[in-house]
Short mmCIF file of C-alpha atoms in Angstrom, two decimals:
data_model
loop_
_atom_site.label_atom_id
_atom_site.label_comp_id
_atom_site.label_asym_id
_atom_site.label_seq_id
_atom_site.Cartn_x
_atom_site.Cartn_y
_atom_site.Cartn_z
CA MET A 1 66.19 68.22 150.41
CA GLN A 2 63.67 70.85 151.01
CA PHE A 3 63.39 73.86 148.58
CA THR A 4 60.80 77.40 147.94
CA VAL A 5 60.92 77.27 144.17
CA ASN A 6 58.61 80.14 142.06
CA GLY A 7 57.12 80.79 146.09
CA SER A 8 55.63 76.85 147.06
CA LEU A 9 58.11 74.09 149.24
CA CYS A 10 59.53 71.88 147.33
CA GLU A 11 61.16 68.30 147.82
CA ALA A 12 63.88 66.81 145.43
CA LYS A 13 65.86 63.20 145.62
CA ALA A 14 68.71 64.85 144.52
CA ASP A 15 72.32 63.49 145.14
CA ILE A 16 74.58 65.43 146.40
CA ARG A 17 76.98 65.81 143.45
CA THR A 18 73.45 66.88 141.95
CA SER A 19 73.93 71.46 140.33
CA LEU A 20 70.82 73.20 141.08
CA LEU A 21 70.71 73.62 137.67
CA ASP A 22 70.56 69.38 136.80
CA LEU A 23 68.48 69.75 139.88
CA LEU A 24 65.88 72.27 138.76
CA ARG A 25 66.27 70.81 134.99
CA ASP A 26 65.65 67.34 135.33
CA HIS A 27 64.54 66.39 138.50
CA LEU A 28 62.19 69.71 139.14
CA GLY A 29 60.66 69.96 135.89
CA LEU A 30 62.01 73.72 135.26
CA ALA A 31 62.77 73.22 132.31
CA GLY A 32 63.03 77.46 131.53
CA THR A 33 66.75 78.11 132.95
CA LYS A 34 68.58 77.01 130.20
CA LYS A 35 71.90 74.65 129.95
CA GLY A 36 74.77 76.20 127.97
CA CYS A 37 77.98 76.01 128.80
CA ASP A 38 77.47 74.87 131.90
CA HIS A 39 81.33 75.90 133.59
CA GLY A 40 79.59 79.58 134.23
CA GLN A 41 80.63 81.49 131.89
CA CYS A 42 77.79 81.74 129.50
CA GLY A 43 74.32 83.25 132.22
CA ALA A 44 72.19 80.79 130.05
CA CYS A 45 70.93 79.22 133.46
CA THR A 46 71.34 82.60 135.67
CA VAL A 47 68.27 82.29 138.33
CA LEU A 48 68.01 83.98 141.85
CA VAL A 49 69.10 82.23 145.31
CA ASN A 50 67.45 84.55 148.57
CA GLY A 51 66.56 87.18 145.53
CA ARG A 52 70.29 87.00 144.32
CA ARG A 53 71.71 86.29 141.21
CA ILE A 54 73.42 82.58 140.56
CA ASN A 55 75.21 80.53 137.77
CA ALA A 56 72.89 77.47 138.49
CA CYS A 57 75.52 75.64 136.90
CA LEU A 58 78.36 76.10 139.65
CA THR A 59 76.64 75.12 142.54
CA LEU A 60 75.18 72.40 143.93
CA ALA A 61 71.68 72.18 145.00
CA VAL A 62 72.71 70.23 148.64
CA MET A 63 74.74 74.06 148.85
CA HIS A 64 70.51 75.46 148.81
CA GLU A 65 67.92 72.96 150.45
CA GLY A 66 65.79 75.56 152.18
CA ASP A 67 66.27 78.74 149.93
CA ALA A 68 64.39 81.01 148.12
CA ILE A 69 65.25 79.70 144.11
CA THR A 70 63.20 81.79 141.83
CA THR A 71 63.45 80.64 138.12
CA ILE A 72 62.13 82.16 134.58
CA GLU A 73 59.06 80.19 135.58
CA GLY A 74 58.37 82.16 138.99
CA LEU A 75 59.25 85.43 137.84
CA ALA A 76 55.49 86.50 135.89
CA ASP A 77 52.25 86.81 138.65
CA ALA A 78 50.17 84.37 137.29
CA ASP A 79 49.25 85.91 133.77
CA THR A 80 51.08 89.10 133.94
CA LEU A 81 54.63 89.28 132.81
CA HIS A 82 57.12 90.94 134.90
CA PRO A 83 58.48 93.94 133.95
CA MET A 84 61.64 92.84 132.85
CA GLN A 85 60.03 89.70 130.83
CA ALA A 86 56.98 93.19 129.60
CA ALA A 87 60.01 94.63 128.42
CA PHE A 88 62.12 92.02 126.50
CA VAL A 89 58.96 91.28 125.10
CA ARG A 90 58.67 95.65 123.98
CA HIS A 91 61.86 96.37 123.17
CA ASP A 92 62.96 92.69 121.16
CA GLY A 93 65.49 91.52 123.66
CA PHE A 94 65.80 88.44 121.96
CA GLN A 95 66.55 86.24 118.86
CA CYS A 96 66.39 83.17 118.79
CA GLY A 97 65.41 82.82 123.10
CA PHE A 98 67.34 80.56 123.71
CA CYS A 99 69.71 82.73 126.63
CA THR A 100 66.46 84.95 127.12
CA PRO A 101 65.55 83.70 130.69
CA GLY A 102 69.27 83.76 131.75
CA GLN A 103 69.51 87.65 130.27
CA ILE A 104 66.08 88.29 132.31
CA MET A 105 66.90 86.97 135.72
CA SER A 106 70.05 88.43 135.47
CA ALA A 107 68.61 92.24 134.53
CA VAL A 108 66.22 91.20 137.44
CA GLY A 109 68.53 90.54 140.02
CA MET A 110 70.92 92.95 138.65
CA LEU A 111 68.29 96.19 139.49
CA ALA A 112 67.89 95.03 143.54
CA GLU A 113 71.65 94.93 143.65
CA VAL A 114 71.67 98.84 142.28
CA GLN A 115 68.79 99.16 144.99
CA ALA A 116 71.26 97.50 147.45
CA GLY A 117 73.78 100.35 146.02
CA MET A 118 76.13 98.34 144.87
CA PRO A 119 78.70 99.35 142.69
CA SER A 120 80.42 97.76 139.00
CA HIS A 121 83.73 97.81 137.56
CA VAL A 122 83.22 101.06 136.07
CA SER A 123 80.53 102.68 138.71
CA ALA A 124 82.07 106.28 138.46
CA THR A 125 81.75 106.87 142.80
CA LEU A 126 81.25 104.50 145.52
CA ASP A 127 78.44 106.43 146.63
CA SER A 128 75.93 106.62 144.73
CA VAL A 129 74.78 104.39 141.29
CA SER A 130 73.26 105.22 138.30
CA LEU A 131 72.49 103.26 134.86
CA ASN A 132 73.55 104.04 132.39
CA GLU A 133 74.38 101.70 129.05
CA GLU A 134 78.10 101.21 130.25
CA GLU A 135 77.10 100.40 134.01
CA ILE A 136 73.43 97.47 132.49
CA SER A 137 75.88 96.28 130.26
CA GLU A 138 78.62 95.71 132.47
CA ARG A 139 76.70 94.48 134.98
CA MET A 140 74.90 91.82 132.43
CA SER A 141 78.97 91.17 130.83
CA GLY A 142 78.51 87.89 132.50
CA ASN A 143 75.31 87.05 130.15
CA LEU A 144 76.21 85.71 127.26
CA CYS A 145 74.43 86.55 123.69
CA ARG A 146 74.87 84.32 120.23
CA CYS A 147 72.54 85.83 118.36
CA SER A 148 73.73 90.11 119.65
CA ALA A 149 70.38 91.72 120.69
CA TYR A 150 72.39 93.75 123.58
CA PRO A 151 71.13 97.24 122.78
CA ASN A 152 67.48 95.56 122.51
CA ILE A 153 68.42 93.65 125.67
CA ILE A 154 70.27 96.90 127.52
CA ASP A 155 66.82 99.07 125.89
CA ALA A 156 64.34 96.63 128.04
CA ILE A 157 66.48 96.75 131.44
CA ALA A 158 66.85 100.83 130.83
CA ASP A 159 63.73 101.24 130.26
CA VAL A 160 62.04 99.02 133.39
CA ALA A 161 64.44 100.46 135.29
CA ALA A 162 63.32 104.35 134.47
CA LEU A 163 60.08 103.64 134.31
CA ALA A 164 59.80 101.66 138.04
CA PRO A 165 63.11 101.93 139.87
CA ALA A 166 61.61 99.45 142.95
CA ILE A 167 61.15 96.96 140.95
CA ARG A 168 61.96 93.89 142.81
CA GLU A 169 61.42 90.25 142.09
CA GLY A 170 57.61 89.04 142.19
CA ALA A 171 56.51 92.74 141.20
CA GLY A 172 54.26 92.34 138.75
CA ALA A 173 53.77 95.04 135.52
#
């Protein structure tokens, strides 16, 4: 199987029953994507596939042959943190850090959804989407944090959304 992972072409030999999460962690050595519940309920395994956020534990790797996959390891630009990573540091958007990679990847994907005009269940209208605390909380509801760093996570996301409404996957700080 061939994939573009974090901008590099990768080949991997794996059983067709291998999840994308297990391929990334066990076959490609990218341990930043965390294995939490392995049932798609916690969001710790969130990655971007062709710019869209998905739970890597719920999809088979073979389904993404030829796709562009971005993990937390590929988000920064060399030594420059992605704006979302920097905001999480600034706002102390983590405690133990286990959920942090999935939270950051989900937040980056969520901002792309907002930019594309995709409404959520709490969007006031279908015509325009504006981010507020309720909107961010709804859109991030698939990512759990056992340490309850939610207020800081929301602040970090709001900070990035306000500072750079055109933030896209892979943009430098």
